[in-house]
Coordinates of N, CA and C and ligand atoms in Angstrom, one line a residue:
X28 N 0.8 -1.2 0.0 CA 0.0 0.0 0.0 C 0.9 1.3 0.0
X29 N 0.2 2.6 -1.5 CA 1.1 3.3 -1.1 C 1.1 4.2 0.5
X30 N 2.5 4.7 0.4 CA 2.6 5.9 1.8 C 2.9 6.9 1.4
X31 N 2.6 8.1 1.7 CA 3.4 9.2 1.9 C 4.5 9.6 3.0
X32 N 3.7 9.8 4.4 CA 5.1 10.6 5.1 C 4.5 10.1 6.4
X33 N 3.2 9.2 6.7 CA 2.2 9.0 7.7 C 2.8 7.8 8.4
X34 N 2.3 7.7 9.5 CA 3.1 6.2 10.3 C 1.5 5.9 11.4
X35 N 1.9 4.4 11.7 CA 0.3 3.7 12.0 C 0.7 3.8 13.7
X36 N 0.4 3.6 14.5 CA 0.2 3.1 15.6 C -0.8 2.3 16.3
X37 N -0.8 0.7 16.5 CA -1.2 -0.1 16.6 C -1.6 -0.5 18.3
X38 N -2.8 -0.3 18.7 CA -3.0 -0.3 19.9 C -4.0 -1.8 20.3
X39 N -3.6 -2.5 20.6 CA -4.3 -4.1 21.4 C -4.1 -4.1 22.5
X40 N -5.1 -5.2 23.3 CA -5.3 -5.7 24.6 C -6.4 -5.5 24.6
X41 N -6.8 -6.6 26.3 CA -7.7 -7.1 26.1 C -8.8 -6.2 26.3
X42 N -10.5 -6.1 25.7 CA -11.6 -5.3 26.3 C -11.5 -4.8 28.0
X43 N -11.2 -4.0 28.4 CA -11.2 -3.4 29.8 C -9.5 -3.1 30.0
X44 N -8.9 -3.3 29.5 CA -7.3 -2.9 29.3 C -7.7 -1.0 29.7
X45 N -8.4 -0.6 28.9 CA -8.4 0.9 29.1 C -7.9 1.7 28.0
X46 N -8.1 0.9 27.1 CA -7.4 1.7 26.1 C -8.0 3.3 25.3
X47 N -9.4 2.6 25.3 CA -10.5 4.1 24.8 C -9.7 4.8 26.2
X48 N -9.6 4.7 27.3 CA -9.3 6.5 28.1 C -8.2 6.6 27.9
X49 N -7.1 6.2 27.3 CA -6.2 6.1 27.0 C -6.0 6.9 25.8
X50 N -6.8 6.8 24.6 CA -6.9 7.6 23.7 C -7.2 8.6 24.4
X51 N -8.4 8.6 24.5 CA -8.8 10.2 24.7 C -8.6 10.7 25.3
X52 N -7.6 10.2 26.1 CA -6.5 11.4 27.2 C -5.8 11.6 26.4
X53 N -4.9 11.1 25.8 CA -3.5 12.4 25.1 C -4.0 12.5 23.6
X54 N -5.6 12.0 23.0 CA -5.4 12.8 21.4 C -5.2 13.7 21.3
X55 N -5.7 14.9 22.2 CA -5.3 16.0 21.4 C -3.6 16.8 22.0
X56 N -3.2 15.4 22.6 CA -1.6 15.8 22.5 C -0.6 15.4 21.3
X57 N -1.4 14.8 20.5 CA -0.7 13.9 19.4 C -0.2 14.4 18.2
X58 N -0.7 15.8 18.2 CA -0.2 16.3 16.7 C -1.6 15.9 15.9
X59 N -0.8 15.8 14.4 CA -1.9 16.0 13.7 C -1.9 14.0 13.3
X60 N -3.1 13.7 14.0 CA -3.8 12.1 13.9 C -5.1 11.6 13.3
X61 N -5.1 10.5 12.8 CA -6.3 10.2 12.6 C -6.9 8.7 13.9
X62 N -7.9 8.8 13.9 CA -8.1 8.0 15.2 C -9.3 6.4 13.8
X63 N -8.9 5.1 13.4 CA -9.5 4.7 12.9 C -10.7 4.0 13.6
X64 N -11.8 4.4 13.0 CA -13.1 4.0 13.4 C -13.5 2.9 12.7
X65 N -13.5 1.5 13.7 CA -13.6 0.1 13.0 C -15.3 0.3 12.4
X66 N -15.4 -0.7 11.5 CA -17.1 -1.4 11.4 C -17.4 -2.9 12.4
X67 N -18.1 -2.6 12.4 CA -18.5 -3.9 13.5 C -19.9 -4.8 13.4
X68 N -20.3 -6.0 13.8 CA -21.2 -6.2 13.4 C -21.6 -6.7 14.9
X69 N -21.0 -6.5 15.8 CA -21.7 -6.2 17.5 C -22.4 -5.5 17.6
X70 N -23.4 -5.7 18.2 CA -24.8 -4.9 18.8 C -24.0 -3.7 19.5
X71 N -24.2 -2.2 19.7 CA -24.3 -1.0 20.1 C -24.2 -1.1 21.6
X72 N -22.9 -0.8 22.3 CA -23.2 -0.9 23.9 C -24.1 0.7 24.4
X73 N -24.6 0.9 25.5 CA -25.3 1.7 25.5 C -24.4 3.0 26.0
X74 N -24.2 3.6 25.4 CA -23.2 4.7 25.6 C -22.4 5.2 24.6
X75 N -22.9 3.9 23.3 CA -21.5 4.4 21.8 C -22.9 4.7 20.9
X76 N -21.7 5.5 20.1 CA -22.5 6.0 18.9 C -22.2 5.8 17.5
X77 N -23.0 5.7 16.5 CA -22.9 5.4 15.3 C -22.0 6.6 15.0
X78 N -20.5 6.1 14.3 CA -19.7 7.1 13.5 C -18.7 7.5 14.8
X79 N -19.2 7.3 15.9 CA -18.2 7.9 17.2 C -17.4 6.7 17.2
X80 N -18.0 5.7 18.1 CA -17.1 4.6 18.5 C -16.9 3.2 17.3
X81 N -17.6 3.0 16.8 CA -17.9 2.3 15.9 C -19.1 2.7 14.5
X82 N -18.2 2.1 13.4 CA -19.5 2.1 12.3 C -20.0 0.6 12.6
X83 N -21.6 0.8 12.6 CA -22.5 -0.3 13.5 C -23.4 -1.1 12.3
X84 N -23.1 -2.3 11.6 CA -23.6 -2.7 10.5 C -24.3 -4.3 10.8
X85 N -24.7 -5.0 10.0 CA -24.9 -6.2 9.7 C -24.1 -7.1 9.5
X86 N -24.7 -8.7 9.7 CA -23.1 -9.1 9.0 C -23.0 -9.4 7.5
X87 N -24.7 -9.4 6.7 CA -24.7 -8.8 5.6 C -23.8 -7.7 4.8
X88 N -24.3 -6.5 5.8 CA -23.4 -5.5 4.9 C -21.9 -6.1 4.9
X89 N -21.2 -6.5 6.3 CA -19.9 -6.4 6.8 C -19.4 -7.8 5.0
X90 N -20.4 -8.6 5.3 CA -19.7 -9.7 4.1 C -19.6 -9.1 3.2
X91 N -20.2 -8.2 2.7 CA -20.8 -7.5 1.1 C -19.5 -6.3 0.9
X92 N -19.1 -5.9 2.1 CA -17.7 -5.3 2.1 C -16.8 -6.0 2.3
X93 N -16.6 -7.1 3.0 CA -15.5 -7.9 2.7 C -15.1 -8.4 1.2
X94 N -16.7 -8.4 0.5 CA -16.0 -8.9 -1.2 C -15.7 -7.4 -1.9
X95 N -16.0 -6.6 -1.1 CA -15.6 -5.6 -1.6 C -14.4 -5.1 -1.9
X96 N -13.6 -5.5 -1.0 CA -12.1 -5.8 -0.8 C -11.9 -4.6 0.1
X97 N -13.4 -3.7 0.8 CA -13.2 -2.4 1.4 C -11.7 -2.4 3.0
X98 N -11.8 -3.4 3.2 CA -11.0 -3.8 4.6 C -9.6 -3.6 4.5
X99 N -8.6 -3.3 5.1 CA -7.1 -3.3 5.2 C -7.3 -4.8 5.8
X100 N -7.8 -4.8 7.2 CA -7.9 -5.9 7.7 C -9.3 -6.2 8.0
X101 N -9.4 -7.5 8.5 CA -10.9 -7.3 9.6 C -10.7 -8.9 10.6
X102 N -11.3 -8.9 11.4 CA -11.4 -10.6 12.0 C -12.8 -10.6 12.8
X103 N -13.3 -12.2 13.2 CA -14.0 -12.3 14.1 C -13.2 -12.1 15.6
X104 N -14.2 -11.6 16.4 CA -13.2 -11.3 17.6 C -14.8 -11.6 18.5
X105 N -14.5 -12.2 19.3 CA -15.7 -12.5 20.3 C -16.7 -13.2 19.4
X106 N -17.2 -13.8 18.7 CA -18.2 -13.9 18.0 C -18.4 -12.6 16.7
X107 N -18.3 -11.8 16.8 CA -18.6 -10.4 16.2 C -17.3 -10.2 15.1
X108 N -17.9 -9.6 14.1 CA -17.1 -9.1 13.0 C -16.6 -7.8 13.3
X109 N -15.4 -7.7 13.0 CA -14.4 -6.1 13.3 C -13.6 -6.1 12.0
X110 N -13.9 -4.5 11.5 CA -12.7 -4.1 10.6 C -12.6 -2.9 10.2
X111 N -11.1 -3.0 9.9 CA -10.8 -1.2 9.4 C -11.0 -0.8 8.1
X112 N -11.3 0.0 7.4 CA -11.8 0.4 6.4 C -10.5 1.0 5.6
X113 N -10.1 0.2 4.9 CA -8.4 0.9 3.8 C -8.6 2.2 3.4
X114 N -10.0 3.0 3.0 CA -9.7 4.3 2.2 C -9.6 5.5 3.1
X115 N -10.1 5.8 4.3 CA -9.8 6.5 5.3 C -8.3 6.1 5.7
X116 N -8.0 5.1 6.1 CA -6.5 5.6 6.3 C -5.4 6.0 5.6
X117 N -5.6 5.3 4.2 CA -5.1 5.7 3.3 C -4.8 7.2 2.9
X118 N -6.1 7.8 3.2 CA -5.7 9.1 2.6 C -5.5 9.7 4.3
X119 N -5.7 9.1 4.9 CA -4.9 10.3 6.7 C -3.3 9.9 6.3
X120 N -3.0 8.5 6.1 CA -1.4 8.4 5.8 C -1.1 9.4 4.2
X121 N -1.8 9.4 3.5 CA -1.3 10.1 2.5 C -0.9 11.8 3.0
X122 N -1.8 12.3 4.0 CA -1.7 13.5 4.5 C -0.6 13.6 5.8
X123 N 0.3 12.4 5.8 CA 0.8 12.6 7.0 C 0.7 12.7 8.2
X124 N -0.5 11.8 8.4 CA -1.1 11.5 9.8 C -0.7 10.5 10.7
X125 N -0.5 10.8 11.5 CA -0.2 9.2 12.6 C -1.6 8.8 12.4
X126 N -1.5 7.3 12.3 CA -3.1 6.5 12.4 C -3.3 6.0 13.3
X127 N -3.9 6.0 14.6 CA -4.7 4.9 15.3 C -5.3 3.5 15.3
X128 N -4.7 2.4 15.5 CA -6.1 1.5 15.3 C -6.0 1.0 16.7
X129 N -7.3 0.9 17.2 CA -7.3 -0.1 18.9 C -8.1 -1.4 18.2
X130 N -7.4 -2.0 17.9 CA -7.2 -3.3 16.9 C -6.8 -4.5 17.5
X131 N -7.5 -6.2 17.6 CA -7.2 -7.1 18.1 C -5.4 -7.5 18.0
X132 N -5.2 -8.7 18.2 CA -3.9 -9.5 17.9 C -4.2 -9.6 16.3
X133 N -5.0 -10.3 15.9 CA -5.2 -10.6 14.5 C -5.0 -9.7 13.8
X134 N -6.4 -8.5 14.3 CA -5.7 -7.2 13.5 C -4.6 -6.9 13.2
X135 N -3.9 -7.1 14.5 CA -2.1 -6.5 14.5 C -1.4 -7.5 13.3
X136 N -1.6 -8.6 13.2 CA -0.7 -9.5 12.7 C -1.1 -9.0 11.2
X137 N -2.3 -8.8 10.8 CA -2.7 -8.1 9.3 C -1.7 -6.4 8.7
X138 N -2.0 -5.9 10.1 CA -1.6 -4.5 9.6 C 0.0 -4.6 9.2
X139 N 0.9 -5.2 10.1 CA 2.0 -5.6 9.9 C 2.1 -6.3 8.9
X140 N 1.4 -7.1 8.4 CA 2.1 -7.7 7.2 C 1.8 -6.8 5.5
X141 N 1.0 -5.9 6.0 CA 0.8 -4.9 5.1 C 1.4 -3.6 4.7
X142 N 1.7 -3.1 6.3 CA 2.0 -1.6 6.6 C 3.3 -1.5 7.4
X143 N 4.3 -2.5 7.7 CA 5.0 -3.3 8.9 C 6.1 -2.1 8.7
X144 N 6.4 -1.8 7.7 CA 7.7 -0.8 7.9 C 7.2 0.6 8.7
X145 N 5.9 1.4 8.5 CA 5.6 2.4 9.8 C 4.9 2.4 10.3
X146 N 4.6 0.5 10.6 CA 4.0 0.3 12.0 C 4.4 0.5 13.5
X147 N 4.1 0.6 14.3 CA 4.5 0.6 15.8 C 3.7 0.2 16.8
X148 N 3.9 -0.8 17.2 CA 2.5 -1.7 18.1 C 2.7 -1.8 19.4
X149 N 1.6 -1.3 20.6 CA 2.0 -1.6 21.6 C 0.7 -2.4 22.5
X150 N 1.1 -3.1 23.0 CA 0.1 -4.3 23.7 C -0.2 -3.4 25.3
X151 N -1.5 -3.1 25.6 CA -2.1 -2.7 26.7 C -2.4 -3.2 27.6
X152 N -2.4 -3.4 28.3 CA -3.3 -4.8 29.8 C -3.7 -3.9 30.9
X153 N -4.1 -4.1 31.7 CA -4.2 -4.2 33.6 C -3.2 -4.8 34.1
X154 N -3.3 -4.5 35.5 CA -2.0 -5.4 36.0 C -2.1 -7.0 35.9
X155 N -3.4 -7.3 36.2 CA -3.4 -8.6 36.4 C -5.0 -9.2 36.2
X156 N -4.9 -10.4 35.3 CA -5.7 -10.9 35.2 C -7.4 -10.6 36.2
X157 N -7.3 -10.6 36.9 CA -7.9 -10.6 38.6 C -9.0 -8.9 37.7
X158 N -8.0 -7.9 37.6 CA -8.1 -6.5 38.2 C -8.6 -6.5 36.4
X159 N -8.4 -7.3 35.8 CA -9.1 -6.9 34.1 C -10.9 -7.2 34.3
X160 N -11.3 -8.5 35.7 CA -12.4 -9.3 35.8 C -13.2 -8.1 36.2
X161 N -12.5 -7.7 37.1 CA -13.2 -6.2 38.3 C -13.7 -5.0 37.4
X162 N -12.8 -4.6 36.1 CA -13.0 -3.6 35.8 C -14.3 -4.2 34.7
X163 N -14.3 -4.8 34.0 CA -14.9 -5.7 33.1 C -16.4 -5.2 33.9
X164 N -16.5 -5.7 35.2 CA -17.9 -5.9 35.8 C -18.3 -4.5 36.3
X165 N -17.3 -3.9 36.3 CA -18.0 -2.6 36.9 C -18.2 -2.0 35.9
X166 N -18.2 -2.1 34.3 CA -18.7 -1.7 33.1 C -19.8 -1.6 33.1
X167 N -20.4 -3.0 33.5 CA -21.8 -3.4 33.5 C -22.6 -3.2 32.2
X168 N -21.8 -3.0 31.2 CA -22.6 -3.2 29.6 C -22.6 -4.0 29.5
X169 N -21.7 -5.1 29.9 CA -21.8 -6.7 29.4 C -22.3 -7.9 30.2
X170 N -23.2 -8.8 30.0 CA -23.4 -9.5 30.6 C -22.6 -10.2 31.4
X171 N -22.9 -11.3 32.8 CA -21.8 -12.3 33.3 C -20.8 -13.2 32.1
X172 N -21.7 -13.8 31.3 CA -21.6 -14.6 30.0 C -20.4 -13.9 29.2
X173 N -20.8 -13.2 28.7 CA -19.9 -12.1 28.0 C -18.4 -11.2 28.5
X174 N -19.0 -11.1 30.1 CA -17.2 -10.9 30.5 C -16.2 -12.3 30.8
X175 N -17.4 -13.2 31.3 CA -16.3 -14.5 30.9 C -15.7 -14.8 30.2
X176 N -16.3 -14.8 28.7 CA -15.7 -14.8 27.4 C -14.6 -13.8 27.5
X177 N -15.0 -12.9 27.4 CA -13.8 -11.9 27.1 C -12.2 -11.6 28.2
X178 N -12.7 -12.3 29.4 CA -11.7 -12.9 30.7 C -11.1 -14.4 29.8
X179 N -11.7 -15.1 29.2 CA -10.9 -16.2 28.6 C -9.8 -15.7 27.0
X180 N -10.6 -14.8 26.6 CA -10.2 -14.3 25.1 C -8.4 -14.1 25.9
X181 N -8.8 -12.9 26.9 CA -7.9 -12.3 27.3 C -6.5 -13.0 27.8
X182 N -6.8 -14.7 28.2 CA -5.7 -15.4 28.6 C -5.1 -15.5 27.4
X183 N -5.7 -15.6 26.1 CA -5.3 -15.9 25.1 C -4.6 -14.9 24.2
X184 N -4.9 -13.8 24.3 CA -4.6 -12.7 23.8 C -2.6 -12.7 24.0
X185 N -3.0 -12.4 25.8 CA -1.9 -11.9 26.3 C -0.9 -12.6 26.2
X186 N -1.0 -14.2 25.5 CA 0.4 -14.8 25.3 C 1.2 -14.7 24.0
X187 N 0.7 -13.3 23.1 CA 0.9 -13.1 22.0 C 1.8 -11.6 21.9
X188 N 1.9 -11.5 23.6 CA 2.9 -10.0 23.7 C 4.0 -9.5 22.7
X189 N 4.5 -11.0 22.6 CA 6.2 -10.8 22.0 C 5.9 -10.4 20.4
X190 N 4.7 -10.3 20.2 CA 4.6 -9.7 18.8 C 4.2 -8.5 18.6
X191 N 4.5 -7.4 19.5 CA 4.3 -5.7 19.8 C 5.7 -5.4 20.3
X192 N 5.9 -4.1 19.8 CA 7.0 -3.6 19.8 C 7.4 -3.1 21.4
X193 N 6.1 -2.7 22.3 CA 5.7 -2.2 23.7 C 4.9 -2.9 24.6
X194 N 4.6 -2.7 25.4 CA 4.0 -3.4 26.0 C 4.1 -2.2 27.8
X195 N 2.5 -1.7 27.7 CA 2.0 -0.6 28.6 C 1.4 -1.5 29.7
X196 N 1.5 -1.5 30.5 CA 0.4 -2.5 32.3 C -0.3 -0.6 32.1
X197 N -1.4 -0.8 32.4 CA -2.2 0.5 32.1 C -2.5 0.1 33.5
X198 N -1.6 0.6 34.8 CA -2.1 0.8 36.7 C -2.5 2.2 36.4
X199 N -1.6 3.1 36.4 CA -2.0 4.3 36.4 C -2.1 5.2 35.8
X200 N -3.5 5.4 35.3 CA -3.9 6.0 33.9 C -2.6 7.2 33.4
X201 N -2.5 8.3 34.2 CA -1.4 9.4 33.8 C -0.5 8.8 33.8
X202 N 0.2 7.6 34.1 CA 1.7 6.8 33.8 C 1.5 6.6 32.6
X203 N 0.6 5.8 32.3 CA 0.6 4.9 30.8 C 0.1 5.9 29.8
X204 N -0.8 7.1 30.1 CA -1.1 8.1 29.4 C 0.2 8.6 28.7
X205 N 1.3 9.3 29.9 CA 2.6 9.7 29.4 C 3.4 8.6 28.1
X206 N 3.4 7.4 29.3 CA 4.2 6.3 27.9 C 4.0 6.0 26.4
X207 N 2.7 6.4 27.0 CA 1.6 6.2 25.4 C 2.7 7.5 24.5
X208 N 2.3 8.6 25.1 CA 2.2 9.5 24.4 C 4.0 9.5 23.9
X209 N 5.4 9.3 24.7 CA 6.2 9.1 23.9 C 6.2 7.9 22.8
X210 N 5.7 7.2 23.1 CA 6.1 5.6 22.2 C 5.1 6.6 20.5
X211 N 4.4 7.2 20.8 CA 3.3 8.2 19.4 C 4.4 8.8 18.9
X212 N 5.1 9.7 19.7 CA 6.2 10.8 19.1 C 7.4 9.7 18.5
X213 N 7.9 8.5 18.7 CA 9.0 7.6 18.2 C 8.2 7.1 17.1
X214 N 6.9 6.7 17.2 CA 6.1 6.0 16.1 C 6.2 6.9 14.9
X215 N 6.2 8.4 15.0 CA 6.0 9.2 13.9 C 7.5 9.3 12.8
X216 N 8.2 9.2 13.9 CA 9.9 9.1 13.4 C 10.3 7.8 13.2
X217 N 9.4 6.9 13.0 CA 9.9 5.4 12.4 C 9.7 5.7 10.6
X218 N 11.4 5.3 10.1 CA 11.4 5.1 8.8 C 10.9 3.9 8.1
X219 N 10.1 4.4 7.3 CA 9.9 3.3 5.8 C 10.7 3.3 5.2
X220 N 10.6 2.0 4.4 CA 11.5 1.6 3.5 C 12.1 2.0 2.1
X221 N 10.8 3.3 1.8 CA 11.2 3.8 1.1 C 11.9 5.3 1.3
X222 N 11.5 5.7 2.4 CA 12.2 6.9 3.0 C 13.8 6.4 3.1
X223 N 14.3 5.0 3.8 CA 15.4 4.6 4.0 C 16.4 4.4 2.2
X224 N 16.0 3.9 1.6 CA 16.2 4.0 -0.1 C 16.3 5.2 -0.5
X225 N 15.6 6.2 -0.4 CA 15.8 7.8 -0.7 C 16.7 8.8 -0.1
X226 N 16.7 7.8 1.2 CA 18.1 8.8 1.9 C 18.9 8.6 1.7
X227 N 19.6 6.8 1.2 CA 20.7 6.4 1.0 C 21.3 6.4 -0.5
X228 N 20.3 6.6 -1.3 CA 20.7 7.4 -2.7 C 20.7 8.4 -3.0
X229 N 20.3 9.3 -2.4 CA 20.4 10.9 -2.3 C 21.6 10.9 -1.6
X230 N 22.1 10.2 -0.1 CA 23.2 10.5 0.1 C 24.6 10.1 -0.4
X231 N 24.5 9.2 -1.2 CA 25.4 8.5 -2.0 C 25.7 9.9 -3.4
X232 N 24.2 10.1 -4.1 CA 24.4 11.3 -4.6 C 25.4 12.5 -4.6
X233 N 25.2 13.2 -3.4 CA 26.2 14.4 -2.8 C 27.0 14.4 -3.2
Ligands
LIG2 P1 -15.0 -4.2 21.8 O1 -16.2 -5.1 21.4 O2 -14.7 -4.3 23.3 O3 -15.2 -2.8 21.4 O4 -13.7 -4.7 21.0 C1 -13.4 -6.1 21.1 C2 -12.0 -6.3 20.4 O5 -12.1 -6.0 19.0 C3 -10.9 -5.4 21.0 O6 -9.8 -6.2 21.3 C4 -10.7 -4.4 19.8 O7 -9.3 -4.0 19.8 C5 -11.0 -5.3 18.7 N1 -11.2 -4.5 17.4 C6 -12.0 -3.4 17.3 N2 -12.0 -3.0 16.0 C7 -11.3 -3.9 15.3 C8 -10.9 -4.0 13.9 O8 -11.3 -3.2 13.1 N3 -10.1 -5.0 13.6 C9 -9.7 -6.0 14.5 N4 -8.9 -7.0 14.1 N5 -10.0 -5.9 15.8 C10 -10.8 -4.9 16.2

């Protein structure tokens, strides 16, 4: 896929990791970003909005865009279809935007094999297993059913660390807030491949 001058930052862990306050504490410290808004084929929790947290579809439509080829990536995650939409990022990377995705493992393993040279991925959690259950329940959007699931997804998740460049324990929001916010400013200064080719024939040039 082409690039311009834009670089991705790849944000995973498990549901209740923290990552949405995580964003929305330091976006507007980020410069100029695009934040990507998956499609989804999950029922609406009560508090998100169409176009804010999610574009909120069928699995109709979601298949009818998959043959569309509209997807960078997408996966089942919980039962539920998730995916990012290639033409919006495309043109935020074409404009030199850091991109956001808060994107599964799968997702991650997709974006990277696509975008891997100005990618930068960093894996989110809680401290501990225990303290992901607690926050999970004090959500209270999701059923008992449904935080178990996503308490088991999460054992599974988290043995896939070593494939993220970082790796944040989100204890204390303004800690992990800060770390966030340097590992963004290094993400923007990671060279592509073709930036690295252009420097070294230009500099050969001189
Ligand atoms: P939730 O239902 O809690 O909003 O999200 C469940 C999981 O789906 C999270 O791990 C989230 O990162 C992941 N997810 C959200 N959007 C996408 C997407 O577009 N692609 C992939 N692969 N995962 C996504």
């Amino acid at each position: 896929m082409e690039r311009a001058s834009g670089a991705v930052l790849v944000l995973s862990g498990p549901s209740g990791a923290g990552k949405s306050s995580l964003i929305n504490k330091i976006f507007n410290d980020l410069g100029d970003c695009y934040f990507s808004i998956s499609t989804t084929t999950r029922p609406m929790r009560v508090g998100e909005e169409e176009g804010v947290h999610y574009h909120f579809v069928s699995e109709e439509e979601f298949k009818k865009d998959i043959e569309n080829d509209f997807f960078l990536e997408y996966a089942v995650v919980h039962g539920n279809y998730y995916g990012t939409s290639i033409k919006p990022v495309k043109e935020a990377l074409s404009r030199g935007k850091l991109v956001l995705f808060d994107i599964d493992v799968q997702g991650n393993t997709a974006v990277n094999n696509r975008l891997g040279d100005i990618t930068t991925s960093v894996f989110i959690t809680p401290p501990t297993l225990s303290e992901l259950k607690k926050r999970l329940q004090n959500r209270s959007t999701d059923s008992e059913e449904v935080v178990e699931r996503r308490v088991k997804m999460a054992k599974r998740e988290i043995q896939r660390i070593s494939e993220y460049d970082y790796l944040i324990v989100n204890d204390v929001l303004d800690d992990a807030a800060e770390l966030l916010k340097l590992i963004a400013v290094t993400a923007r200064v990671k060279m592509s491949n073709d930036e690295i080719n252009n420097f070294v024939q230009e500099w050969e040039d001189i």
